Coordinates of C-alpha atoms in Angstrom, one line a residue:
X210 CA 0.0 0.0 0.0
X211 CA 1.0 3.5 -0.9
X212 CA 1.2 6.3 2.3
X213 CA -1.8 8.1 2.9
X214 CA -3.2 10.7 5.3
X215 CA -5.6 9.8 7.7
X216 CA -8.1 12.3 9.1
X217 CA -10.5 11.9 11.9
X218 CA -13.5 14.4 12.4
X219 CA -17.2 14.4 14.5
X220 CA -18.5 16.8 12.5
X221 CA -19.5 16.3 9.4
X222 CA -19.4 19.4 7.4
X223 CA -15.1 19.2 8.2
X224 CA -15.1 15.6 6.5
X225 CA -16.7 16.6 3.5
X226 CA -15.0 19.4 3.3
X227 CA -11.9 17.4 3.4
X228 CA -12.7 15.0 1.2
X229 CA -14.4 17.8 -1.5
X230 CA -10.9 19.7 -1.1
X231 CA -9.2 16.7 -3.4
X232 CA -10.2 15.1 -6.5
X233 CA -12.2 12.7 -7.0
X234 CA -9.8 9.9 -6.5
X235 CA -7.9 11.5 -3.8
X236 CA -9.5 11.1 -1.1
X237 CA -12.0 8.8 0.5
X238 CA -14.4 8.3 3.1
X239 CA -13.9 5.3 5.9
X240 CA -16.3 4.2 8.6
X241 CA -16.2 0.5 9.5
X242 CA -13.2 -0.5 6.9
X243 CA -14.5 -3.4 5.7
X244 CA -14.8 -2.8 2.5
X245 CA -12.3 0.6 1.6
X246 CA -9.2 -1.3 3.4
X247 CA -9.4 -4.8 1.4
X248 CA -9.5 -2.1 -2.3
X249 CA -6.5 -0.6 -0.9
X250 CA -4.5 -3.6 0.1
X251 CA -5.3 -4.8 -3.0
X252 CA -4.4 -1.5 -5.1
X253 CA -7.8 -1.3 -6.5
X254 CA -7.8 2.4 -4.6
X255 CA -5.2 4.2 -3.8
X256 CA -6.4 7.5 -2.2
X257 CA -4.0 10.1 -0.5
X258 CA -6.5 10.7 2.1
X259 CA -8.6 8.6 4.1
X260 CA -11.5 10.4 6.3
X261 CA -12.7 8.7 9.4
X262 CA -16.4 9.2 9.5
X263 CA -17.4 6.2 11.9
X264 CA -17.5 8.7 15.1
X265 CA -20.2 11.1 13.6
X266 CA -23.4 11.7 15.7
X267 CA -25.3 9.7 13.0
X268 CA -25.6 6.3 14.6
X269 CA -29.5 6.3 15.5
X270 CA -32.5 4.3 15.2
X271 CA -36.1 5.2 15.6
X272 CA -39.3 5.3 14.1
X273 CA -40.8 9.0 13.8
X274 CA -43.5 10.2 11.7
X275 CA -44.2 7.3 10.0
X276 CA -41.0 6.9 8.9
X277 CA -37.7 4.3 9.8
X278 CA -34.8 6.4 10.8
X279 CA -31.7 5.0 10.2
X280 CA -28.0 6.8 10.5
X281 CA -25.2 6.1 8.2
X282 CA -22.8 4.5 11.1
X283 CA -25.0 2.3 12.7
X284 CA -23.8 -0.9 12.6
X285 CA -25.4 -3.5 10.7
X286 CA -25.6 -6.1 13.7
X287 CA -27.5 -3.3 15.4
X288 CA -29.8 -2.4 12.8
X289 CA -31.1 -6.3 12.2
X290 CA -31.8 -6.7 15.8
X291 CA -33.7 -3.8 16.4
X292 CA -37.1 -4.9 17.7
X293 CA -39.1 -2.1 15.6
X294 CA -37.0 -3.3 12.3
X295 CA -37.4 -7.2 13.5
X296 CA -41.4 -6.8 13.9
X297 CA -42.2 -3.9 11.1
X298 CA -39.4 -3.8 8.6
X299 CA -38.4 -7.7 8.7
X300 CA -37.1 -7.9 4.9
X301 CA -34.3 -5.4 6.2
X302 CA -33.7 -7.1 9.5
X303 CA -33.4 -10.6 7.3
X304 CA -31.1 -8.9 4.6
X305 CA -28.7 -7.9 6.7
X306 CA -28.3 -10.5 9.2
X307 CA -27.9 -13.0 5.5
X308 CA -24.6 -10.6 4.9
X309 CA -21.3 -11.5 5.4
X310 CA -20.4 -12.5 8.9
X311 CA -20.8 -12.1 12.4
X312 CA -17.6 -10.1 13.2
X313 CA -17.9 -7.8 9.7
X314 CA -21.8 -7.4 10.9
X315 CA -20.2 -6.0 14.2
X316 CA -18.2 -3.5 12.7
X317 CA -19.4 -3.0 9.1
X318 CA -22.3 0.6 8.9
X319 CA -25.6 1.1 6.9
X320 CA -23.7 3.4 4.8
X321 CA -20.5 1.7 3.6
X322 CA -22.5 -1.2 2.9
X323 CA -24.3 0.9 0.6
X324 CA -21.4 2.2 -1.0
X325 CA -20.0 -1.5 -1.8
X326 CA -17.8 -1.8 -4.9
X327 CA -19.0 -5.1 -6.7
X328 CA -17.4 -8.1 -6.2
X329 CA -16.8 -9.1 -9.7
X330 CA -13.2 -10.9 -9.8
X331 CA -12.0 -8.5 -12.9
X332 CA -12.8 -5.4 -11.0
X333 CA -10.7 -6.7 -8.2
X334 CA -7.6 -8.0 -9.9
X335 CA -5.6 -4.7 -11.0
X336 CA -4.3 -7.2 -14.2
X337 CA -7.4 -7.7 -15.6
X338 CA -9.2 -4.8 -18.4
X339 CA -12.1 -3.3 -16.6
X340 CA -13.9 -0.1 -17.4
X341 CA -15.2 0.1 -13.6
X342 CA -12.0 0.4 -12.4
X343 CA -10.1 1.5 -15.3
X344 CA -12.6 3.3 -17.9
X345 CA -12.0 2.3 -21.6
X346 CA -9.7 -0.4 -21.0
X347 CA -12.6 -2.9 -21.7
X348 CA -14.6 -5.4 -19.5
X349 CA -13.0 -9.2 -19.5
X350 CA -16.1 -10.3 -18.2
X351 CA -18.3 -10.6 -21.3
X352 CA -16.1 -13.0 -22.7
X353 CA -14.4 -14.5 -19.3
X354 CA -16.0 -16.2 -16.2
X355 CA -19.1 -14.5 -15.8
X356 CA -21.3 -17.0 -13.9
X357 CA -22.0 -14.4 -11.0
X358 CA -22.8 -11.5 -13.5
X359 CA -25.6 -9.8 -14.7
X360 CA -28.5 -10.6 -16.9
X361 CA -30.5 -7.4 -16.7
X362 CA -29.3 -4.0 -16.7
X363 CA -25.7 -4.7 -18.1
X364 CA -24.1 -3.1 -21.2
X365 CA -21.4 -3.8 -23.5
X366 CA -19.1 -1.8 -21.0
X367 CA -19.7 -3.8 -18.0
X368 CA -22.0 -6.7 -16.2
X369 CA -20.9 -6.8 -12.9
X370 CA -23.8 -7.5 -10.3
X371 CA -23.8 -5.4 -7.2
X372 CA -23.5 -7.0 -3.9
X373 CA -25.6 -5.5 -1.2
X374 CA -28.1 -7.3 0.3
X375 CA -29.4 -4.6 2.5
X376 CA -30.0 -2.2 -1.0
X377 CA -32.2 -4.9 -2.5
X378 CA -34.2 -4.7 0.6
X379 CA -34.7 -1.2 0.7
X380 CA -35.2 -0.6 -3.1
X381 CA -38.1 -3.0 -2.1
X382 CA -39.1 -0.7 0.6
X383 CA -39.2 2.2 -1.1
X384 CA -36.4 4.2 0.7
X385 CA -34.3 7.1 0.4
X386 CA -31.3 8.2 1.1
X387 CA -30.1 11.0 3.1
X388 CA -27.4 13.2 2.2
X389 CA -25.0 16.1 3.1
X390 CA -22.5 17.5 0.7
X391 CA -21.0 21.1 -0.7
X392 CA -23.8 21.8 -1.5
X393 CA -25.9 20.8 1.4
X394 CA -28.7 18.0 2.2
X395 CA -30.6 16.2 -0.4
X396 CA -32.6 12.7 -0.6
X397 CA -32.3 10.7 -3.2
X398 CA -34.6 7.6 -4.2
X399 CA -33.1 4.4 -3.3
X400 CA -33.9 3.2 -6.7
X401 CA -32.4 6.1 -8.2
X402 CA -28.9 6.0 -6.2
X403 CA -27.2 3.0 -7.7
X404 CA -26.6 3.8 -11.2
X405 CA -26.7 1.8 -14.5
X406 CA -23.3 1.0 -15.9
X407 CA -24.2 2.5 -19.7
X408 CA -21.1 3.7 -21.2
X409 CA -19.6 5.3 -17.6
X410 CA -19.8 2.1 -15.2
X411 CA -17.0 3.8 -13.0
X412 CA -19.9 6.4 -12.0
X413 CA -21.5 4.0 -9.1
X414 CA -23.7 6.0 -7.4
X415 CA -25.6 9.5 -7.6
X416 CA -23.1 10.8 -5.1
X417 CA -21.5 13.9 -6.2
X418 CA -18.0 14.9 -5.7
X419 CA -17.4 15.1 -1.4
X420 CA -21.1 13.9 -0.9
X421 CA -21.6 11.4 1.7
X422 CA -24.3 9.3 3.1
X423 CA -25.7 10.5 6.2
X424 CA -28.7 8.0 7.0
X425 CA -32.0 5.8 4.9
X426 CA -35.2 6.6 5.7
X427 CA -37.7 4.1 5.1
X428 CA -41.8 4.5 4.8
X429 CA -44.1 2.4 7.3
X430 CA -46.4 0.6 6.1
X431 CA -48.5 -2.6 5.7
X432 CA -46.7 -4.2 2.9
X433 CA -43.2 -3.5 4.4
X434 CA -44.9 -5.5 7.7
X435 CA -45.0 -8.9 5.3
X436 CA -41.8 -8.7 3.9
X437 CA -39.4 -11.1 3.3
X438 CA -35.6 -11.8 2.1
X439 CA -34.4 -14.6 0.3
X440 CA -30.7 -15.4 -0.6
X441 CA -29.5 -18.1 -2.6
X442 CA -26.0 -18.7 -2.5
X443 CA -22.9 -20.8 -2.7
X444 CA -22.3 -21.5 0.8
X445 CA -24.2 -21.0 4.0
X446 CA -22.3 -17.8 5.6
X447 CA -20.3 -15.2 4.5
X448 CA -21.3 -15.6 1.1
X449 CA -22.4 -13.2 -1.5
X450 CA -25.6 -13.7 -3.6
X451 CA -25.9 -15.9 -7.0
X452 CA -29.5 -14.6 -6.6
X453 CA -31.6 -12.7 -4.0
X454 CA -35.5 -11.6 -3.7
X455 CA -36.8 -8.8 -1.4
X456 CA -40.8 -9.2 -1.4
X457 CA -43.4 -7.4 0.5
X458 CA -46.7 -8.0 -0.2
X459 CA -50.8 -7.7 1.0
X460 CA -53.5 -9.5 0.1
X461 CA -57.3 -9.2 0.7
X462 CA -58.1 -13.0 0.1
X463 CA -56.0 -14.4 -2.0
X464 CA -55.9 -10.9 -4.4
X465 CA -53.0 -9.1 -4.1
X466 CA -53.5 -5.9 -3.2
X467 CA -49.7 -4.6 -3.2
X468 CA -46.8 -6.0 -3.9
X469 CA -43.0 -5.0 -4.0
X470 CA -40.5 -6.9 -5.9
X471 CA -36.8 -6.4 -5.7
X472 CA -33.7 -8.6 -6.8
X473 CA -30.0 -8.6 -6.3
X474 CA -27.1 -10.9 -8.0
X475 CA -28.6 -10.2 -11.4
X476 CA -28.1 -6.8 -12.3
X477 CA -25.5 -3.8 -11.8
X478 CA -27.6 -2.2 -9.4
X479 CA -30.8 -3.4 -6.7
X480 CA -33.1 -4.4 -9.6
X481 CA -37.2 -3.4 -8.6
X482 CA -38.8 -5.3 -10.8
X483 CA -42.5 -3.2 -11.7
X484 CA -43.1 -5.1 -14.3
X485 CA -43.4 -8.3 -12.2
X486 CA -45.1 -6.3 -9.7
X487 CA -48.1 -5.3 -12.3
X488 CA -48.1 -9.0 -13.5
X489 CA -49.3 -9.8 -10.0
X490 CA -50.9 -6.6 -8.5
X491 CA -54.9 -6.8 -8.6
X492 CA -55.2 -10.6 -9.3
X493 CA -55.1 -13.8 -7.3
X494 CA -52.1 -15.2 -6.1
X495 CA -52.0 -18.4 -8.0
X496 CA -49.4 -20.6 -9.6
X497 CA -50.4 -18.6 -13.0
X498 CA -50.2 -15.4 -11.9
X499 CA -46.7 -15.9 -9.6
X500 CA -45.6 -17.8 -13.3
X501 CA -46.6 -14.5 -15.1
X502 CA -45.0 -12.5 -12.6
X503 CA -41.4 -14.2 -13.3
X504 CA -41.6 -14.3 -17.1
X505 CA -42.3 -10.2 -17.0
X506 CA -39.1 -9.9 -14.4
X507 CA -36.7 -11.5 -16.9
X508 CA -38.4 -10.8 -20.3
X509 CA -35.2 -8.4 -21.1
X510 CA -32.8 -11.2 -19.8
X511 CA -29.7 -11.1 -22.1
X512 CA -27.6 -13.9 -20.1
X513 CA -23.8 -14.7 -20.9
X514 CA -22.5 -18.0 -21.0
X515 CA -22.0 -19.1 -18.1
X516 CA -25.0 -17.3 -16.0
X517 CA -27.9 -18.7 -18.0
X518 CA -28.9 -20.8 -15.1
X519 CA -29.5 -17.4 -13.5
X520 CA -33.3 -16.8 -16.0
X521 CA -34.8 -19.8 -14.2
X522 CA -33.3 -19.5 -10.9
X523 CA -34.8 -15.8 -9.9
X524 CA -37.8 -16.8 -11.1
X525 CA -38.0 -20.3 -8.8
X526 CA -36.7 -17.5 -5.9
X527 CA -39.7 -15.4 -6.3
X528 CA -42.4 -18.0 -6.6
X529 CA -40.5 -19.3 -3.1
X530 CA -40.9 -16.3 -1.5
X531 CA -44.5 -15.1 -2.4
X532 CA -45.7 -19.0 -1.4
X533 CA -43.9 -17.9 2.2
X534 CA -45.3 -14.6 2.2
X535 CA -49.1 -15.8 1.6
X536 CA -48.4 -18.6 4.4
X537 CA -47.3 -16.0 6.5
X538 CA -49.9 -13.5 6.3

């Protein structure tokens, strides 16, 4: 590893203003480590300053007009034991206790897991082409070993999959994310803050320049009561996801009367699926409708050669869940 500066602040206009006082791949943000330390051991980023933002007053949890209030350096194992996540949010409480491991869940916060670089194998070795991590010098994954990439959402540029569990949740949930940056506080759609790779996959997020994540907020609500998370995986623990579905869903009878559908390990960012949603919203839950439901989420599939398996796989996931979802109502 290269030298760097190291900066620790508990406020958090100083840290931005730290890290907005470099460029772009200057300086970084660190709260837990789990993630920014491997990239830098493995001289995937190199930045000349690191910013401690684990200490900042924005550790809380409550519910508060209606809404789930979480900060950005709360730590994971906290967040899925909560009692008011546990009983009203479940889906979250089960996404993150399915992530990584005990000891990383003790340490790791809500907002670096957000920020996650994907685990794709050619993003992470510094000999490999990748666009992510080097734009324009191609992606070797389109050709190469791409059974954990995407089949939705990719382009010609790059396929890698995204690896939160915890986002797929909350794109399912409808959240947003807080922010504070140089230019002050915003929110941004949690559907809207992981960005499509296009032609620019090295742009991640909707972060701008010295921007940094200061807590999710999450709506209340029936259909986030009846939630559920589902992970299919290699190995039991510690594990990242071949394929993943965050449902919430409400029925009067058997009709479903809302429904939420999100999915991770298939696509560069969470992927909400409305299209499988309307395929189920409004009619019975049946073995017709769920089968609908899953050709409309991959009828845009475009899967490599080695991820194929992935088209019947999801759908298999989500007719799982919504069958545990309608048992459990």
């Amino acid at each position: 590893m290269k030298p760097f500066d190291y900066a620790r602040t508990l406020r958090p206009s100083e840290a931005v203003g730290l890290v907005a006082s470099r460029s772009r791949d200057e300086a970084a943000f660190i709260a837990g480590g789990t993630e920014l330390t491997n990239l830098m051991k493995d001289g995937v980023l190199a930045p000349d300053l690191v910013v401690d933002v684990g200490e900042l007053p924005l550790s809380g949890i409550e519910l508060r007009d209606g809404r789930l209030r979480v900060g950005a350096t709360a730590r994971m194992r906290e967040v899925a034991d909560h009692p008011l996540v546990r009983k009203r949010f479940p889906a979250i409480s089960e996404a993150l206790l399915a992530s990584a491991s005990p000891q990383v869940r003790n340490r790791a916060t809500i907002g670096g897991n957000l920020m996650q670089r994907t685990r794709c194998g050619y993003y992470r070795d510094v000999g490999s082409p990748c666009n992510r991590r080097e734009p324009g010098s191609g992606c070797a994954a389109i050709d190469g070993q791409n059974r954990r990439h995407a089949i939705l959402g990719g382009s010609d540029h790059c396929i890698a999959v995204h690896p939160s569990d915890l986002a797929v949740a909350l794109s399912a949930l409808d959240a947003v994310v807080r922010t504070f940056g140089p230019d002050g506080r915003r929110s941004i759609a949690l559907k809207d803050f992981h960005l499509l790779p296009g032609a620019t996959p090295h742009r991640e997020t909707a972060l701008r320049h010295g921007e940094m994540i200061t807590g999710v907020e999450v709506p209340e609500s029936p259909v986030a009561r009846n939630s559920r998370y589902l992970k299919l995986r290699d190995r039991a623990s510690f594990e990242f996801a071949v394929v993943s579905v965050a449902a919430a869903l409400t029925l009067r009878g058997r009709v479903v009367t809302d429904v939420r559908l999100a999915f991770g390990g298939i696509a560069p960012r969470p992927w909400r699926s409305y299209a499988a949603e309307d395929a189920l919203r409004g009619r019975p839950l049946t073995d017709t409708t769920v089968a609908a439901a899953g050709r409309a989420l991959v009828r845009d599939a475009k899967p490599r050669e080695h991820n194929a398996f992935k088209v019947e796989l999801v759908q298999r996931a989500l007719a799982d869940i919504l069958n545990d979802l309608e048992g459990n109502r």
